[in-house]
mmCIF file of C-alpha atoms in Angstrom:
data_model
loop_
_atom_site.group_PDB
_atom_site.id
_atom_site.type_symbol
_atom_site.label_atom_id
_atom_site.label_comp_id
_atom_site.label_asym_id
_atom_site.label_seq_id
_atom_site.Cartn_x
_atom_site.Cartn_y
_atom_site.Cartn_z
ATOM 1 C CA UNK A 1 42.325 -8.104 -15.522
ATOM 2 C CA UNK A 2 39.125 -6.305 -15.397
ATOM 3 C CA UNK A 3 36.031 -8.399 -15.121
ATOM 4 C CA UNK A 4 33.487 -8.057 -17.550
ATOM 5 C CA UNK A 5 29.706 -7.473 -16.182
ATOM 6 C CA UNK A 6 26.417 -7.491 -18.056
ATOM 7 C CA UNK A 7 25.474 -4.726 -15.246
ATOM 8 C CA UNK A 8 28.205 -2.361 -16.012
ATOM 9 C CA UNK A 9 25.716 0.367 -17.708
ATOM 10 C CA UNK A 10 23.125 0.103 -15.065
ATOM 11 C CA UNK A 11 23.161 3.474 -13.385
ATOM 12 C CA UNK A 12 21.522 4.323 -10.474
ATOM 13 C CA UNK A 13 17.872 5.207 -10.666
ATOM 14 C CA UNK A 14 16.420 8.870 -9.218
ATOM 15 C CA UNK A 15 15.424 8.044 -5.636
ATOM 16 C CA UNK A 16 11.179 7.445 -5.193
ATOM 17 C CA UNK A 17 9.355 9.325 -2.521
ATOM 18 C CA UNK A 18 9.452 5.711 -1.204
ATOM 19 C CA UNK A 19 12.921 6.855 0.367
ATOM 20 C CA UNK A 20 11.177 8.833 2.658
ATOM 21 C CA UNK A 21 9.952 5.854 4.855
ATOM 22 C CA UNK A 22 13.303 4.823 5.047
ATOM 23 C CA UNK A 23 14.689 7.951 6.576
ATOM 24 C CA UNK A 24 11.655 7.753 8.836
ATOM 25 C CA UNK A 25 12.799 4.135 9.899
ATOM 26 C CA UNK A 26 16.449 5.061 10.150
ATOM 27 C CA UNK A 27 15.777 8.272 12.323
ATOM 28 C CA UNK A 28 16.350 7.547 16.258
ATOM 29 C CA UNK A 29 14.302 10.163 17.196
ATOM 30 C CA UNK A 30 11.121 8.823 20.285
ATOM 31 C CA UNK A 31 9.012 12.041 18.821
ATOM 32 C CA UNK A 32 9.329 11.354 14.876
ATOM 33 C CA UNK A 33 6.107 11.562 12.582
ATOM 34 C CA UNK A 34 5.485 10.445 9.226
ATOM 35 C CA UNK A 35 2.392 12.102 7.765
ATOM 36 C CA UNK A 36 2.539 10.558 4.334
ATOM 37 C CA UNK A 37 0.445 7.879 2.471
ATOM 38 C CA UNK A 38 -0.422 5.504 5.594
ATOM 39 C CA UNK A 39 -3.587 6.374 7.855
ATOM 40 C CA UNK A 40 -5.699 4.896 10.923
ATOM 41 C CA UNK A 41 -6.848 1.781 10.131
ATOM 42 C CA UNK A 42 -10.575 0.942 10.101
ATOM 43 C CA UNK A 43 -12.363 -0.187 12.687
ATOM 44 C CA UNK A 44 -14.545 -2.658 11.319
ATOM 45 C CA UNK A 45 -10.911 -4.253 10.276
ATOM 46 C CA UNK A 46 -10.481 -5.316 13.554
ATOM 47 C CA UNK A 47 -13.559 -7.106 13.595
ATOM 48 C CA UNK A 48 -13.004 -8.703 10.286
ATOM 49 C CA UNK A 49 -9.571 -9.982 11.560
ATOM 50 C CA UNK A 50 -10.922 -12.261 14.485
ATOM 51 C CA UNK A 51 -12.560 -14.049 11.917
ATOM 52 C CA UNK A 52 -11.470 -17.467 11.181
ATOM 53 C CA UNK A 53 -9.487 -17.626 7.984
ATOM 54 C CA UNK A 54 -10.958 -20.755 7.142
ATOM 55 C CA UNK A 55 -14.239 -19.059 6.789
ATOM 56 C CA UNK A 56 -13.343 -16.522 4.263
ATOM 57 C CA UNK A 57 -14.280 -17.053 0.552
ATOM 58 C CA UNK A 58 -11.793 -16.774 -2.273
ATOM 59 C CA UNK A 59 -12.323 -13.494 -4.760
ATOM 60 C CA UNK A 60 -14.426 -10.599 -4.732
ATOM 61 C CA UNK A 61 -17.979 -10.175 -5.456
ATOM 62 C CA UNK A 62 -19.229 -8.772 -8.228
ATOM 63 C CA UNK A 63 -20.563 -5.073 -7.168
ATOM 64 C CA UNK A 64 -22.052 -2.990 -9.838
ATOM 65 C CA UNK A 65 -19.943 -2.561 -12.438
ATOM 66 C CA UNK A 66 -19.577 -4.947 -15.591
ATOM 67 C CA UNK A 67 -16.638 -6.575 -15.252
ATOM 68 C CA UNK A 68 -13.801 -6.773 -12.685
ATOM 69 C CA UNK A 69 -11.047 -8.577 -12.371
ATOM 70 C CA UNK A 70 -9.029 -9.035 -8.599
ATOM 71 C CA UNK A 71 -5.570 -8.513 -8.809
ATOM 72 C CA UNK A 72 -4.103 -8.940 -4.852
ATOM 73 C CA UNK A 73 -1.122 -6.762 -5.353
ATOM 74 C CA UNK A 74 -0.484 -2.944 -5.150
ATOM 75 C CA UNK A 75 -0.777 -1.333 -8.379
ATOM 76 C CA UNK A 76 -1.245 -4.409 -10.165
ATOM 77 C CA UNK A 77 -4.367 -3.702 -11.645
ATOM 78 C CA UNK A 78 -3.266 -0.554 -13.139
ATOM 79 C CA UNK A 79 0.064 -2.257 -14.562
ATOM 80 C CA UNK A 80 -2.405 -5.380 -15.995
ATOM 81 C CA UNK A 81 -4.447 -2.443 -17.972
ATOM 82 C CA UNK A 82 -0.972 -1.452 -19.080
ATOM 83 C CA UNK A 83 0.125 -4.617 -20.642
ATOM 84 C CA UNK A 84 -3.749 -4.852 -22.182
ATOM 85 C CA UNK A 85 -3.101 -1.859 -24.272
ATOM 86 C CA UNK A 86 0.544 -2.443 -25.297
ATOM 87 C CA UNK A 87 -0.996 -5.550 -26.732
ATOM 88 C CA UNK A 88 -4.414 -4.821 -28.261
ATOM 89 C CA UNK A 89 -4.611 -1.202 -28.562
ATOM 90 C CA UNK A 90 -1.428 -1.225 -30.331
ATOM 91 C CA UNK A 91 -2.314 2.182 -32.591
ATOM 92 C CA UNK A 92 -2.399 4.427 -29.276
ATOM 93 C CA UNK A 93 1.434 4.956 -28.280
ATOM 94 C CA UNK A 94 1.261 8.168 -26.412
ATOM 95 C CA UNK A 95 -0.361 8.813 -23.336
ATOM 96 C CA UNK A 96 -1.877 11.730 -21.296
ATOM 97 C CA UNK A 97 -1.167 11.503 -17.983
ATOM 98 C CA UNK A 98 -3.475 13.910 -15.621
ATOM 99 C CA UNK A 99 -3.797 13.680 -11.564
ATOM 100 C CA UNK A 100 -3.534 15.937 -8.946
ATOM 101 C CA UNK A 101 -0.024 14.485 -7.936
ATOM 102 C CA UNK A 102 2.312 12.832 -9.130
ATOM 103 C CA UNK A 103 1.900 9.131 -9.891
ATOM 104 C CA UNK A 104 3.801 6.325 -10.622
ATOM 105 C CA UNK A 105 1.319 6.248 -13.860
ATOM 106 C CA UNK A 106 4.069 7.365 -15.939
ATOM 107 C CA UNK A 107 6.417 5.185 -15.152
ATOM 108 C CA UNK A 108 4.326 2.097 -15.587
ATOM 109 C CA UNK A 109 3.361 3.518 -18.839
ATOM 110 C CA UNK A 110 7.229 4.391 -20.348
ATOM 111 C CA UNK A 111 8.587 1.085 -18.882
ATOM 112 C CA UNK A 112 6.235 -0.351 -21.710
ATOM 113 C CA UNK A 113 7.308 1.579 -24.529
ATOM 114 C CA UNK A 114 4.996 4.275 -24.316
ATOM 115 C CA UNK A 115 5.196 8.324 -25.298
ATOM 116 C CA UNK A 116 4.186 9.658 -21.708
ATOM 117 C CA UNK A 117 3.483 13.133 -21.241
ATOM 118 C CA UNK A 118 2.058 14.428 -17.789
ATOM 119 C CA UNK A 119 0.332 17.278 -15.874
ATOM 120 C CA UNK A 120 -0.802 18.176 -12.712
ATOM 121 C CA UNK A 121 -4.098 19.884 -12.310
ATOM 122 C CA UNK A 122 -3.028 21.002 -9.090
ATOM 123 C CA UNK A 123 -1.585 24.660 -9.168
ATOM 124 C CA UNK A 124 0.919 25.462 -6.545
ATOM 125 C CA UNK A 125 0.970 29.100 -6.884
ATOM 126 C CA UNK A 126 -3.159 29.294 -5.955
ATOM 127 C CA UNK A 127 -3.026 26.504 -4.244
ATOM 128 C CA UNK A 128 -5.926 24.938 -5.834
ATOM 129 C CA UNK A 129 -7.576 22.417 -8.183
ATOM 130 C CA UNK A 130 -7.579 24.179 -11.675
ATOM 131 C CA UNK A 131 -10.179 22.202 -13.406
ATOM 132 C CA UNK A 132 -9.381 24.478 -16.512
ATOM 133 C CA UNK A 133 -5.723 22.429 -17.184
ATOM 134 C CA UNK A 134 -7.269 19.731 -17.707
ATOM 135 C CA UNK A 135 -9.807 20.542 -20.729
ATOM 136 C CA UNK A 136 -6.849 22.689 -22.062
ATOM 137 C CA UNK A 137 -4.618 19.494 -22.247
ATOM 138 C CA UNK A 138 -7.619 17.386 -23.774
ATOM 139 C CA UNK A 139 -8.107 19.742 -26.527
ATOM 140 C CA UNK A 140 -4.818 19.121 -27.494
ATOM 141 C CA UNK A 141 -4.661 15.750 -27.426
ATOM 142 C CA UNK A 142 -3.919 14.204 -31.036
ATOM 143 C CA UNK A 143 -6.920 11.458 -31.928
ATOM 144 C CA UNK A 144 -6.510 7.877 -30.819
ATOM 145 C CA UNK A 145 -4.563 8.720 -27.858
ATOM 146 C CA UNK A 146 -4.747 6.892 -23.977
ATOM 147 C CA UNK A 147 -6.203 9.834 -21.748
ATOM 148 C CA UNK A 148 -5.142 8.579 -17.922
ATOM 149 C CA UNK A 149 -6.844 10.419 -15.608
ATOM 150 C CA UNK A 150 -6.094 9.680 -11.873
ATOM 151 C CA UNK A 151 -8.462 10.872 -8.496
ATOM 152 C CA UNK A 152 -10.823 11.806 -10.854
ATOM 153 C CA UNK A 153 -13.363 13.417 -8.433
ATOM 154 C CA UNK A 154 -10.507 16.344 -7.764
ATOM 155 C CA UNK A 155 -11.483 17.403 -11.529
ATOM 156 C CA UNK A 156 -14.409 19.435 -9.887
ATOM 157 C CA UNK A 157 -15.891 20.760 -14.001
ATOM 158 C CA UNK A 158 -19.016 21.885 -13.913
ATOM 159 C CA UNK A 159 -21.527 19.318 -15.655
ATOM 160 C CA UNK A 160 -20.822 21.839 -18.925
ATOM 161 C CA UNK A 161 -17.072 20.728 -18.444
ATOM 162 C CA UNK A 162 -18.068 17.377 -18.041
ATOM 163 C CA UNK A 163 -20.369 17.519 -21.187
ATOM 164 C CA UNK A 164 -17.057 19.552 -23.471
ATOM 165 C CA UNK A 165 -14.534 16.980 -22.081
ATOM 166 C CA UNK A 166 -16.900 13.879 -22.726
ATOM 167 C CA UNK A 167 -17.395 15.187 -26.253
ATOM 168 C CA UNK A 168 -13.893 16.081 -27.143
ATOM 169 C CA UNK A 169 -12.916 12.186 -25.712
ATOM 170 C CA UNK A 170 -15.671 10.984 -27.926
ATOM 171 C CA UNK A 171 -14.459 13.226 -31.316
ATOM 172 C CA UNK A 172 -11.002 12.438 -30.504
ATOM 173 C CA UNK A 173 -11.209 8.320 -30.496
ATOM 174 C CA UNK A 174 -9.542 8.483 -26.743
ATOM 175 C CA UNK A 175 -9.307 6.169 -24.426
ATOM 176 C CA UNK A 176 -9.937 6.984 -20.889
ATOM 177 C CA UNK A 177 -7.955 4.994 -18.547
ATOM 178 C CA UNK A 178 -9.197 5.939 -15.102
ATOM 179 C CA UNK A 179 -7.892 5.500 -11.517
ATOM 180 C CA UNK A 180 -9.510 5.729 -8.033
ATOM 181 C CA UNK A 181 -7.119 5.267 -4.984
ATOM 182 C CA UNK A 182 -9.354 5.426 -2.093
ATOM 183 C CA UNK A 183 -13.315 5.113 -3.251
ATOM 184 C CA UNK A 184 -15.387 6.130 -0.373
ATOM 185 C CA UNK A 185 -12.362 8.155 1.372
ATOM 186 C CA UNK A 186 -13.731 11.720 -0.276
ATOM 187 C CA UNK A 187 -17.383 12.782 0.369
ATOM 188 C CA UNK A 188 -17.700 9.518 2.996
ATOM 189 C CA UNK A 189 -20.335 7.881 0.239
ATOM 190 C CA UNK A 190 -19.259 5.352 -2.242
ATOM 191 C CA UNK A 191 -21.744 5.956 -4.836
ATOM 192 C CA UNK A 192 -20.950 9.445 -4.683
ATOM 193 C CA UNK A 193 -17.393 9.259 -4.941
ATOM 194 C CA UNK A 194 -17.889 7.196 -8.477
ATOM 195 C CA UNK A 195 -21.022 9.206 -9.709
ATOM 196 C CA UNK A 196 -18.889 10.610 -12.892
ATOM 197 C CA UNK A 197 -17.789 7.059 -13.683
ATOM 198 C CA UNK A 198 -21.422 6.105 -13.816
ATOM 199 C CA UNK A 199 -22.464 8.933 -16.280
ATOM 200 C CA UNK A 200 -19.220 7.762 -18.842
ATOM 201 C CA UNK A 201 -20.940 4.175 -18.507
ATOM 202 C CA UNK A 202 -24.317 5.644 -19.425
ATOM 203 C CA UNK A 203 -22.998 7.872 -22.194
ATOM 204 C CA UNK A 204 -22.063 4.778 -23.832
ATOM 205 C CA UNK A 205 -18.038 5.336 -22.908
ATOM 206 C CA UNK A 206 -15.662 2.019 -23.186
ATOM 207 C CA UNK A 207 -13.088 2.294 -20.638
ATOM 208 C CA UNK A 208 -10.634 1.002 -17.852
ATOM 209 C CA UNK A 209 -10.736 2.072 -14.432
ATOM 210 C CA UNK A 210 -8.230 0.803 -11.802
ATOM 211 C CA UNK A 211 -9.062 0.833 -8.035
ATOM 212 C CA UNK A 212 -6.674 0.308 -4.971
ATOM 213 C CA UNK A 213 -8.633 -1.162 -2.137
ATOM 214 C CA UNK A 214 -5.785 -0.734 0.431
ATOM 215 C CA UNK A 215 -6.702 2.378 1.760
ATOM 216 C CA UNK A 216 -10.476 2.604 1.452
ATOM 217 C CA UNK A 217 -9.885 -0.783 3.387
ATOM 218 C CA UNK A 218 -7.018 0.301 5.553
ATOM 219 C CA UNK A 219 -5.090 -3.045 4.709
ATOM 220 C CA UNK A 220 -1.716 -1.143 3.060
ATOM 221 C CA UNK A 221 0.475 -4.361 3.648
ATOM 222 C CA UNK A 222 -2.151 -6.455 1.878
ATOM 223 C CA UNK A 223 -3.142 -4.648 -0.614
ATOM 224 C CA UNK A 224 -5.483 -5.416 -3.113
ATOM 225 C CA UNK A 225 -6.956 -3.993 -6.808
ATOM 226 C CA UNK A 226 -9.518 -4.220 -9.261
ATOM 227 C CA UNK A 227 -9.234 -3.236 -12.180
ATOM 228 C CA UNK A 228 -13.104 -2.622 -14.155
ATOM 229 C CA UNK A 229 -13.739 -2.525 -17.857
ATOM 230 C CA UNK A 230 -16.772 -1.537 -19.168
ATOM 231 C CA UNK A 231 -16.933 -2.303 -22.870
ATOM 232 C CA UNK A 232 -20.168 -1.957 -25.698
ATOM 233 C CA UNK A 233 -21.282 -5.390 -25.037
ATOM 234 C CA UNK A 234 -20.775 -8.802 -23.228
ATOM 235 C CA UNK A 235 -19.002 -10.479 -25.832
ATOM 236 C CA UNK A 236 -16.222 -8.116 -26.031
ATOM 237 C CA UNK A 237 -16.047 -8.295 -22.362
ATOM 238 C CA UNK A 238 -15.364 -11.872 -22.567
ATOM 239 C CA UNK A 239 -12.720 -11.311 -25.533
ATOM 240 C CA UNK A 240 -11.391 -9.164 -22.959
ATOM 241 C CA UNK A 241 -11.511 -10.850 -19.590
ATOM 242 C CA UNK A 242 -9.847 -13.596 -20.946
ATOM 243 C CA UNK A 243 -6.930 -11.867 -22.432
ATOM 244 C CA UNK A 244 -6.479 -10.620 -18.870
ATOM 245 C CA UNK A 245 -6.699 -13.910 -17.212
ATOM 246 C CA UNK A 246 -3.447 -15.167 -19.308
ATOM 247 C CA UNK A 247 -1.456 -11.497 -18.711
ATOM 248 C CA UNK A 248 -2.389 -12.265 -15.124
ATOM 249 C CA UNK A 249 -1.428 -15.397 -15.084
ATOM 250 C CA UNK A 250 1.840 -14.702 -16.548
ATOM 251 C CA UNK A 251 2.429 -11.583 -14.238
ATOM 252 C CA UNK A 252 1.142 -12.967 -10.676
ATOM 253 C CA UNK A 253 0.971 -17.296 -11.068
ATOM 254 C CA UNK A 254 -0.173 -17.320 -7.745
ATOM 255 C CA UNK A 255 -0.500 -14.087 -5.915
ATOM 256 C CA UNK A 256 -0.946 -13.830 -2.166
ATOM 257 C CA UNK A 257 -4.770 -13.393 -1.617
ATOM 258 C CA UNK A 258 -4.662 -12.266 2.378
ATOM 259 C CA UNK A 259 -6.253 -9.099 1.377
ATOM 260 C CA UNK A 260 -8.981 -10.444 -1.012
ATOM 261 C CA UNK A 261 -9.800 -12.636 2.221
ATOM 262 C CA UNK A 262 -10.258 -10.020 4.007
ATOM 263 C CA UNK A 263 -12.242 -7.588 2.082
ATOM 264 C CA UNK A 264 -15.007 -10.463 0.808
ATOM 265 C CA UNK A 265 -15.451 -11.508 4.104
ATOM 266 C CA UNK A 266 -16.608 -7.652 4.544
ATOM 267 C CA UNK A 267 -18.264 -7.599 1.473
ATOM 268 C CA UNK A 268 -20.293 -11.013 1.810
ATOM 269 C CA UNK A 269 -21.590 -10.090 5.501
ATOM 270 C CA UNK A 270 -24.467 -7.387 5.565
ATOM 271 C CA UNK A 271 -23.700 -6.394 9.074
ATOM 272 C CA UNK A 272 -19.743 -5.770 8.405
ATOM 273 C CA UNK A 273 -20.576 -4.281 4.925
ATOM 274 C CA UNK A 274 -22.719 -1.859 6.658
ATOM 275 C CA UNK A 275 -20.345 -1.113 9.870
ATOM 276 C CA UNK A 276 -17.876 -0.802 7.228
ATOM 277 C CA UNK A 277 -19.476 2.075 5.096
ATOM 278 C CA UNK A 278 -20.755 3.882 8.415
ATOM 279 C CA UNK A 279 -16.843 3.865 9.113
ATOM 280 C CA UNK A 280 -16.159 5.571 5.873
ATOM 281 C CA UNK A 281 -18.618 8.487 6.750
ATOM 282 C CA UNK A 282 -17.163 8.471 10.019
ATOM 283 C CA UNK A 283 -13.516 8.733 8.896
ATOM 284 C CA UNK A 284 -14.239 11.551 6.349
ATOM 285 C CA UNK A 285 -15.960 13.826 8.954
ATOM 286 C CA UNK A 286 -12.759 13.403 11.286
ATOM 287 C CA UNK A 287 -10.627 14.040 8.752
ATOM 288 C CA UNK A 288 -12.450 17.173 7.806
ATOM 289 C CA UNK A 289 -12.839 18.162 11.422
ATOM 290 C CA UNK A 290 -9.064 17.321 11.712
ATOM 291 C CA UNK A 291 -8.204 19.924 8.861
ATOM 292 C CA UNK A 292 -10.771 22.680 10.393
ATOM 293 C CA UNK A 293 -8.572 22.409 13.443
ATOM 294 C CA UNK A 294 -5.486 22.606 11.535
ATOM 295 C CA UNK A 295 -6.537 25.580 10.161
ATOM 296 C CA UNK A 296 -7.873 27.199 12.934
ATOM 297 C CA UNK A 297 -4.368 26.490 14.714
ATOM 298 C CA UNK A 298 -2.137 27.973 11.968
ATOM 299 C CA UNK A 299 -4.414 31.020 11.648
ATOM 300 C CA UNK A 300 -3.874 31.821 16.078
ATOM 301 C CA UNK A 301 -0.735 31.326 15.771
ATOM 302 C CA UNK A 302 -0.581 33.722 13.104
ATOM 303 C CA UNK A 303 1.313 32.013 10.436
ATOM 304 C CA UNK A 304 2.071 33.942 7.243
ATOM 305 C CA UNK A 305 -0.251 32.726 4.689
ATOM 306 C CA UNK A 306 -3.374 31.904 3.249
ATOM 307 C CA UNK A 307 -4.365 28.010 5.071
ATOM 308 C CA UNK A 308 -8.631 28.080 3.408
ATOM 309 C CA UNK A 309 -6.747 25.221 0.803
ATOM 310 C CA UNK A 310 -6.595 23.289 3.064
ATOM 311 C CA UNK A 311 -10.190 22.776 3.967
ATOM 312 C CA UNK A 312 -11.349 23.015 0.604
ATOM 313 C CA UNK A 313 -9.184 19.791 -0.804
ATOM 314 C CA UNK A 314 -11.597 16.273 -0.241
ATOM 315 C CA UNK A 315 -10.641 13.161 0.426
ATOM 316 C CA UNK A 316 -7.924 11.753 3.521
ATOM 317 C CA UNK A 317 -4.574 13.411 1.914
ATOM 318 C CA UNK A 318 -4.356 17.043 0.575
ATOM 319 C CA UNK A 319 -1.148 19.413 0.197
ATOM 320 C CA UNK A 320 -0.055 21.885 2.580
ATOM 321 C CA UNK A 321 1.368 24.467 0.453
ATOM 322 C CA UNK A 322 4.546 24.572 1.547
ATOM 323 C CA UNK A 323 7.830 25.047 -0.763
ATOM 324 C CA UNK A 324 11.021 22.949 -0.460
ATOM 325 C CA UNK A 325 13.156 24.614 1.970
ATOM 326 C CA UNK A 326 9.723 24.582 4.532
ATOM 327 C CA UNK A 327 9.357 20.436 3.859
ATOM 328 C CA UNK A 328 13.466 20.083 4.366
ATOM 329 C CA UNK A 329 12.726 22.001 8.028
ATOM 330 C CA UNK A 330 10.427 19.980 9.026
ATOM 331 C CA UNK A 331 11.734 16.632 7.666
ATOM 332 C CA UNK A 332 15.285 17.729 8.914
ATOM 333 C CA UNK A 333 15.104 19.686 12.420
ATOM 334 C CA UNK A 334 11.403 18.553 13.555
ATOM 335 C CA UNK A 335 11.307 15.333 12.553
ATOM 336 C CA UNK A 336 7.922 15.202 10.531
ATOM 337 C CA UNK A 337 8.512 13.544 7.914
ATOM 338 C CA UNK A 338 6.516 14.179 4.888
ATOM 339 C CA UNK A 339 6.360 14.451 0.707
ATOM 340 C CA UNK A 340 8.212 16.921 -0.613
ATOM 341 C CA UNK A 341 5.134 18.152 -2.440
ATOM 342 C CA UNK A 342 3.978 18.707 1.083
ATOM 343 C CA UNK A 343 0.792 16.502 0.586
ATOM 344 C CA UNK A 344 -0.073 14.657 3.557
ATOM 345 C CA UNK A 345 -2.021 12.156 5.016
ATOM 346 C CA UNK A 346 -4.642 14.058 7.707
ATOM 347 C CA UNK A 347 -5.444 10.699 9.697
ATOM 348 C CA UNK A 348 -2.166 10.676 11.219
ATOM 349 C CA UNK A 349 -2.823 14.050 12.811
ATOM 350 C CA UNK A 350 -4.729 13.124 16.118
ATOM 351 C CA UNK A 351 -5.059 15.044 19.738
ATOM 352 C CA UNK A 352 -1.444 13.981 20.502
ATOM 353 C CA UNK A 353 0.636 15.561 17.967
ATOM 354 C CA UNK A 354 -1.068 18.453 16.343
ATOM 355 C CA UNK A 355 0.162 21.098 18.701
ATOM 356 C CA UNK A 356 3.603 20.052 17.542
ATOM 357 C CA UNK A 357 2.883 19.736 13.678
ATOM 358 C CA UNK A 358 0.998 23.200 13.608
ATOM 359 C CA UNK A 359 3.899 24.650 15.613
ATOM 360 C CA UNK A 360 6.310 23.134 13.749
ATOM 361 C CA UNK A 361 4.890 24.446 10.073
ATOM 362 C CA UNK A 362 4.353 28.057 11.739
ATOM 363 C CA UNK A 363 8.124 27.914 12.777
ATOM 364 C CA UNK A 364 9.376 26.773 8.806
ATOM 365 C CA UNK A 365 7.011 29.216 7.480
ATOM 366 C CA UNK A 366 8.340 32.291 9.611
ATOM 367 C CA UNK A 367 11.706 31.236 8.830
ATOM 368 C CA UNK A 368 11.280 31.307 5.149
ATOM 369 C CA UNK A 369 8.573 34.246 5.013
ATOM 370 C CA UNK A 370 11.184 36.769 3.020
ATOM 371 C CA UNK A 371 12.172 34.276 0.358
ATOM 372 C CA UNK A 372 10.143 34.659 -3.168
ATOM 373 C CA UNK A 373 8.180 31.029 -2.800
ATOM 374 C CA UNK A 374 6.232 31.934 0.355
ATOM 375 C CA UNK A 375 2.446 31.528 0.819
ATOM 376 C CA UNK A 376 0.364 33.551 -1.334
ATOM 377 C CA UNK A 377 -1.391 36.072 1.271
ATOM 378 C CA UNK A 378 -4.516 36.881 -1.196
ATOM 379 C CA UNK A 379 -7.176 34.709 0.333
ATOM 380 C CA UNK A 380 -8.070 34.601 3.924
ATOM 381 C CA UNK A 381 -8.371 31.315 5.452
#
């Protein structure tokens, strides 16, 4: 007699780029790489961890923006936004999902009932930013709508695009959701890197903005989020901030708060805050000076191709360019394992291995240089 289970239906969901790790733990080989999301850490975080746990304060300091609430778990502050607008901001089902990658935005967002339509502003073909896609997506936006906009400082408008997309978001009723993954990992300053956030706040914008502090801290196990809301006044903040103290509550009783430790013991000491943002700077120009080289390697080795995108993208991680069948070589026969939209993470290219990497991408390019989704050969690098 067949048993009867409430699970019966429950298919099995489309493998995450999560999987990848797991091949890369599973695969034997001494030599294997894995190039995506995880980095160096900082050094200043081995300072920070000698410390005495006992002396670390609870929470995070306020630091210049309105109102901010802590949230010690990995995309947690994003998903606590999420549950704010299902609730109070109940006219605006349908969101606009833009990034130059693809996010687990979406997925947050449809898991809560939402309409969820998403584009990349990245365009493989020219292997660039098109800042264009995204004002042509806002002007179609209906009114009322969630506008999710992720690494927004890969938008690159001109302040003319920034003063038509401001004014269509304003005409339009939409709410910008915002998210920064890695403040301080893109030009090396942290003021710079948020610069466009500071001109919505002084146009008079209400919004939310969620921020990972795992990378920008290098603590990935421990991570930790904020997640900022700038509203018209104070007492709408506190309407607000309370709200998200019960979701909170109700999502993460008591979450682990190793991370928080960690970063306000940075935060509250002037010398660590300091060593701390000279290692941003620091990490930034190796990372830039790491992608020069990779260039430079690719181009004397003569692989087919244009390789000037890669130079020109900001921040730690930036794509490649390669197609499929080039990420499958290298994943399957070189054992470098990385995203199959071949964006990777430069700090784990060091001295040591980036003979073999560059080698190893001129070998999966030459062996796919006849089929129809090569490189583009217009630009030289």
């Amino acid at each position: 007699m067949p048993t009867f289970s409430v699970f019966m239906d429950v298919p099995l969901a489309h493998k995450l780029e999560g999987s990848l790790l797991k091949t890369y733990k599973q695969d034997d080989c001494p030599n294997k790489m894995f190039l995506a999301y995880r980095g160096r850490c900082l050094a200043v975080l081995k300072m920070v961890l000698q410390i005495e746990p006992s002396n670390m304060q609870l929470g995070l300091p306020a630091v210049k923006v309105r109102l901010h609430l802590p949230i010690t778990l990995i995309f947690g502050a994003f998903q606590l936004g999420v549950q704010f607008l299902r609730a109070w901001h109940k006219d605006a089902r349908i969101v606009y999902i833009i990034s130059s990658q693809k996010e687990l935005h979406g997925l947050v967002f449809q898991d809560m009932g939402f309409t969820v339509c998403e584009y990349s502003i990245w365009d493989p073909k020219k292997l660039c930013v098109d800042p264009d896609i995204l004002l042509n997506v806002v002007e179609q936006i209906p009114h009322g709508c969630v506008l999710v906009i992720g690494n927004i400082i890969d938008c690159k408008l001109t302040p003319t695009g920034w003063a038509k997309l401001m004014s269509m978001i304003k005409s339009k009723q939409i709410f910008p959701f915002f998210d920064i993954p890695c403040q301080g990992l893109y030009t090396g300053d942290l003021e710079e890197d948020t610069r466009i956030l500071q001109y919505f706040v002084s146009q008079g914008f209400e919004f939310f903005c969620s921020q990972s502090l795992s990378k920008n801290f290098g603590i990935y196990d421990e991570g930790v989020g904020i997640l900022v809301v700038v509203a018209v006044n104070n007492q709408q903040l506190l309407g607000v901030l309370s709200q998200l103290k019960g979701l909170a509550e109700a999502l993460w009783l008591n979450p682990p708060n190793t991370g928080a430790r960690i970063i306000t013991s940075i935060l509250c000491n002037p010398a660590l805050l300091a060593e701390w943002k000279q290692s941003l700077k620091e990490v930034v120009e190796n990372i830039m000076l790491t992608k020069e080289k990779v260039k430079e390697k690719l181009r004397l080795l003569g692989t087919p191709g244009s390789w000037g995108h890669i130079t020109e993208q900001s921040g730690t991680h930036g794509y490649l360019g390669l197609n499929s069948q080039q990420v499958e070589y290298l994943v399957r026969k070189k054992h470098i394992y990385i995203p199959k939209n071949s964006q990777i993470n430069f700090s784990c290219i060091n001295a040591n291995n980036i003979n073999y990497i560059t080698e190893a991408i001129n070998e999966a390019v030459l062996l796919s240089e006849g089929s129809e989704i090569c490189l583009p050969k217009g630009k030289k690098p």
